[in-house]
Tab-separated table of C-alpha atoms in Angstrom:
chain	number	residue	atom	x	y	z
A	2	ILE	CA	120.719	97.569	119.266
A	3	SER	CA	118.732	99.167	121.644
A	4	VAL	CA	115.189	100.386	122.503
A	5	GLU	CA	113.362	102.936	124.353
A	6	MET	CA	110.433	102.212	126.266
A	7	MET	CA	108.305	105.240	128.043
A	8	SER	CA	105.868	104.074	130.712
A	9	MET	CA	102.330	105.429	131.103
A	10	ASN	CA	103.887	107.051	134.079
A	11	GLY	CA	106.836	108.891	132.017
A	12	LYS	CA	109.786	106.487	133.570
A	13	ILE	CA	111.855	105.909	130.055
A	14	LYS	CA	113.540	102.947	130.309
A	15	ILE	CA	116.700	101.665	127.927
A	16	TYR	CA	116.437	97.659	126.565
A	17	ASP	CA	119.579	96.015	124.874
A	18	LYS	CA	119.213	94.049	122.550
A	19	ASN	CA	120.188	91.390	124.235
A	20	LYS	CA	117.504	91.352	126.833
A	21	LEU	CA	114.390	91.557	123.530
A	22	LYS	CA	112.051	89.085	123.276
A	23	PHE	CA	110.151	88.735	120.004
A	24	SER	CA	107.855	86.464	118.993
A	25	TYR	CA	104.379	86.249	116.435
A	26	ARG	CA	102.625	88.977	117.538
A	27	ASN	CA	104.508	88.939	121.581
A	28	SER	CA	107.833	90.593	123.316
A	29	ASN	CA	108.791	91.100	126.607
A	30	PHE	CA	107.209	95.090	126.220
A	31	LYS	CA	105.251	95.488	129.347
A	32	SER	CA	101.657	96.215	128.570
A	33	ASP	CA	102.280	100.400	129.485
A	34	GLU	CA	105.033	101.129	127.542
A	35	PHE	CA	105.025	102.706	124.372
A	36	ILE	CA	108.640	102.472	122.136
A	37	LEU	CA	110.212	106.214	121.478
A	38	GLU	CA	113.081	105.214	119.484
A	39	ALA	CA	114.608	102.257	118.112
A	40	LYS	CA	118.280	102.265	117.033
A	41	PHE	CA	118.961	99.317	113.937
A	42	VAL	CA	122.113	97.952	111.828
A	43	LEU	CA	121.042	97.300	108.329
A	44	GLU	CA	122.433	95.580	106.120
A	45	SER	CA	124.782	97.384	102.487
A	46	ASP	CA	123.203	96.574	99.859
A	47	SER	CA	123.071	97.890	96.218
A	48	ILE	CA	120.673	101.211	95.571
A	49	GLU	CA	119.340	99.315	92.610
A	50	ASN	CA	117.950	96.325	94.424
A	51	ILE	CA	117.038	98.618	97.499
A	52	LYS	CA	114.725	100.575	95.292
A	53	ALA	CA	113.600	98.191	93.409
A	54	ARG	CA	112.777	96.024	97.156
A	55	THR	CA	111.011	99.644	98.026
A	56	LYS	CA	108.350	99.060	94.946
A	57	GLU	CA	107.718	95.500	95.493
A	58	ASN	CA	106.529	96.348	98.659
A	59	SER	CA	104.765	100.223	98.058
A	60	SER	CA	103.444	98.693	95.339
A	61	SER	CA	101.883	95.656	97.080
A	62	ARG	CA	100.839	97.896	100.063
A	63	LYS	CA	99.060	100.177	96.967
A	64	GLU	CA	96.813	97.019	95.920
A	65	ASN	CA	96.310	95.550	99.065
A	66	GLN	CA	95.484	98.195	101.486
A	67	PRO	CA	93.393	101.518	101.858
A	68	LEU	CA	96.049	103.564	101.684
A	69	ARG	CA	93.970	106.922	100.701
A	70	TYR	CA	92.623	107.573	103.965
A	71	ARG	CA	93.462	107.634	107.608
A	72	SER	CA	93.847	104.105	109.528
A	73	ALA	CA	94.710	102.066	112.126
A	74	GLY	CA	96.042	99.573	110.062
A	75	SER	CA	94.579	96.686	110.506
A	76	VAL	CA	92.427	96.227	113.430
A	77	PHE	CA	92.346	92.321	114.408
A	78	LYS	CA	94.530	89.886	114.218
A	79	ASN	CA	93.889	87.104	112.214
A	80	SER	CA	92.487	84.133	113.878
A	81	SER	CA	94.288	80.368	113.196
A	82	GLN	CA	90.940	79.394	110.947
A	83	TYR	CA	91.819	82.246	108.331
A	84	PRO	CA	92.869	85.884	107.840
A	85	ALA	CA	90.534	88.437	109.499
A	86	GLY	CA	89.528	90.811	106.630
A	87	TYR	CA	88.707	87.257	104.812
A	88	LEU	CA	86.310	86.705	107.762
A	89	ILE	CA	84.660	89.983	108.308
A	90	ASP	CA	84.404	90.403	103.898
A	91	ASN	CA	82.639	86.818	103.808
A	92	ALA	CA	80.318	88.037	106.430
A	93	GLY	CA	79.208	90.652	104.194
A	94	LEU	CA	80.781	94.177	105.798
A	95	LYS	CA	82.444	95.661	103.365
A	96	GLY	CA	81.303	99.830	103.088
A	97	LEU	CA	79.515	99.101	106.085
A	98	LYS	CA	79.567	102.825	107.411
A	99	SER	CA	79.105	104.670	111.208
A	100	GLY	CA	79.603	108.243	111.307
A	101	ASP	CA	82.896	109.273	109.481
A	102	ALA	CA	84.041	105.326	109.593
A	103	GLN	CA	83.555	102.999	107.040
A	104	ILE	CA	85.449	99.432	107.038
A	105	SER	CA	87.127	99.443	103.600
A	106	THR	CA	85.827	98.521	100.820
A	107	LYS	CA	89.817	97.360	99.476
A	108	HIS	CA	90.254	95.384	103.113
A	109	ALA	CA	87.590	94.797	104.788
A	110	ASN	CA	90.242	94.261	108.391
A	111	PHE	CA	90.936	98.326	108.548
A	112	ILE	CA	88.618	100.705	109.013
A	113	ILE	CA	88.538	103.902	107.711
A	114	ASN	CA	88.329	107.739	108.641
A	115	HIS	CA	86.347	109.494	106.346
A	116	GLY	CA	88.042	113.135	107.756
A	117	LYS	CA	85.647	113.021	110.938
A	118	ALA	CA	85.138	110.278	112.470
A	119	LYS	CA	84.378	109.746	116.450
A	120	ALA	CA	86.338	106.607	118.827
A	121	THR	CA	82.459	106.052	118.970
A	122	ASP	CA	81.856	105.519	115.168
A	123	ILE	CA	84.898	103.083	115.357
A	124	LEU	CA	84.173	101.040	118.811
A	125	LYS	CA	80.614	101.063	117.283
A	126	LEU	CA	82.162	99.117	113.687
A	127	ILE	CA	83.818	96.786	116.157
A	128	LYS	CA	81.474	95.414	117.828
A	129	ILE	CA	79.199	94.564	114.347
A	130	ILE	CA	82.113	92.886	113.030
A	131	LYS	CA	82.531	90.852	116.031
A	132	GLN	CA	79.391	89.757	116.136
A	133	LYS	CA	78.633	89.118	112.867
A	134	VAL	CA	82.001	87.283	111.814
A	135	PHE	CA	80.944	85.155	115.577
A	136	ASP	CA	77.342	84.542	114.271
A	137	LYS	CA	78.497	83.197	110.705
A	138	TYR	CA	81.415	81.554	111.143
A	139	LYS	CA	81.658	80.820	115.419
A	140	ILE	CA	85.360	82.593	115.894
A	141	LEU	CA	85.408	85.517	117.826
A	142	LEU	CA	87.766	87.721	116.507
A	143	GLU	CA	90.687	89.635	118.907
A	144	LEU	CA	91.989	93.453	118.802
A	145	GLU	CA	95.043	94.012	116.357
A	146	ILE	CA	94.850	97.273	117.529
A	147	LYS	CA	94.989	98.682	120.910
A	148	THR	CA	92.395	101.180	122.625
A	149	LEU	CA	93.389	104.178	125.070
A	150	GLY	CA	90.661	105.785	126.777
A	151	PHE	CA	88.120	102.617	126.596
A	152	LYS	CA	88.222	99.714	129.023
A	153	PRO	CA	87.745	96.355	127.157
A	154	ASN	CA	84.108	96.090	128.049
A	155	ASP	CA	83.222	99.604	126.487
A	156	ILE	CA	83.030	97.658	123.048
A	157	GLU	CA	80.441	95.778	124.844
A	158	LYS	CA	78.289	99.182	126.081
A	159	ILE	CA	78.333	100.543	122.451
A	160	ASN	CA	73.749	100.426	120.895
A	161	VAL	CA	74.287	99.598	117.361
């Protein structure tokens, strides 16, 4: 129905559904806005169907994603040729650690936090992933996550 947004300077704005535009990895939200609230109209269904879909979705995530650990989700966007996890895995990077951060052994497009990972640990792994995947496949992975407190070229400044 609507989305309530807040800009980095604290200004709150509500977008009506008719003003919202979405496409794959894109919307008309400004880059300095964060979603505070979204209102939806949901379809009614039987409890049995809802439980079955929930169980199916949950099982799939548990099977394919490292849900036991904290992470930011998928780190890189999929390339036009291959999923990012496939490229990272085939570059031999699953399990690589930096401090308390690690490239997941379950799904290579997740960087997990074993408890005390620092932002620089995660950025170091991001840089290694980007470099190794580029060296092997000539594909430059693009971040799916947004970083706060770092400039885009900060990743290049991390010493490997």
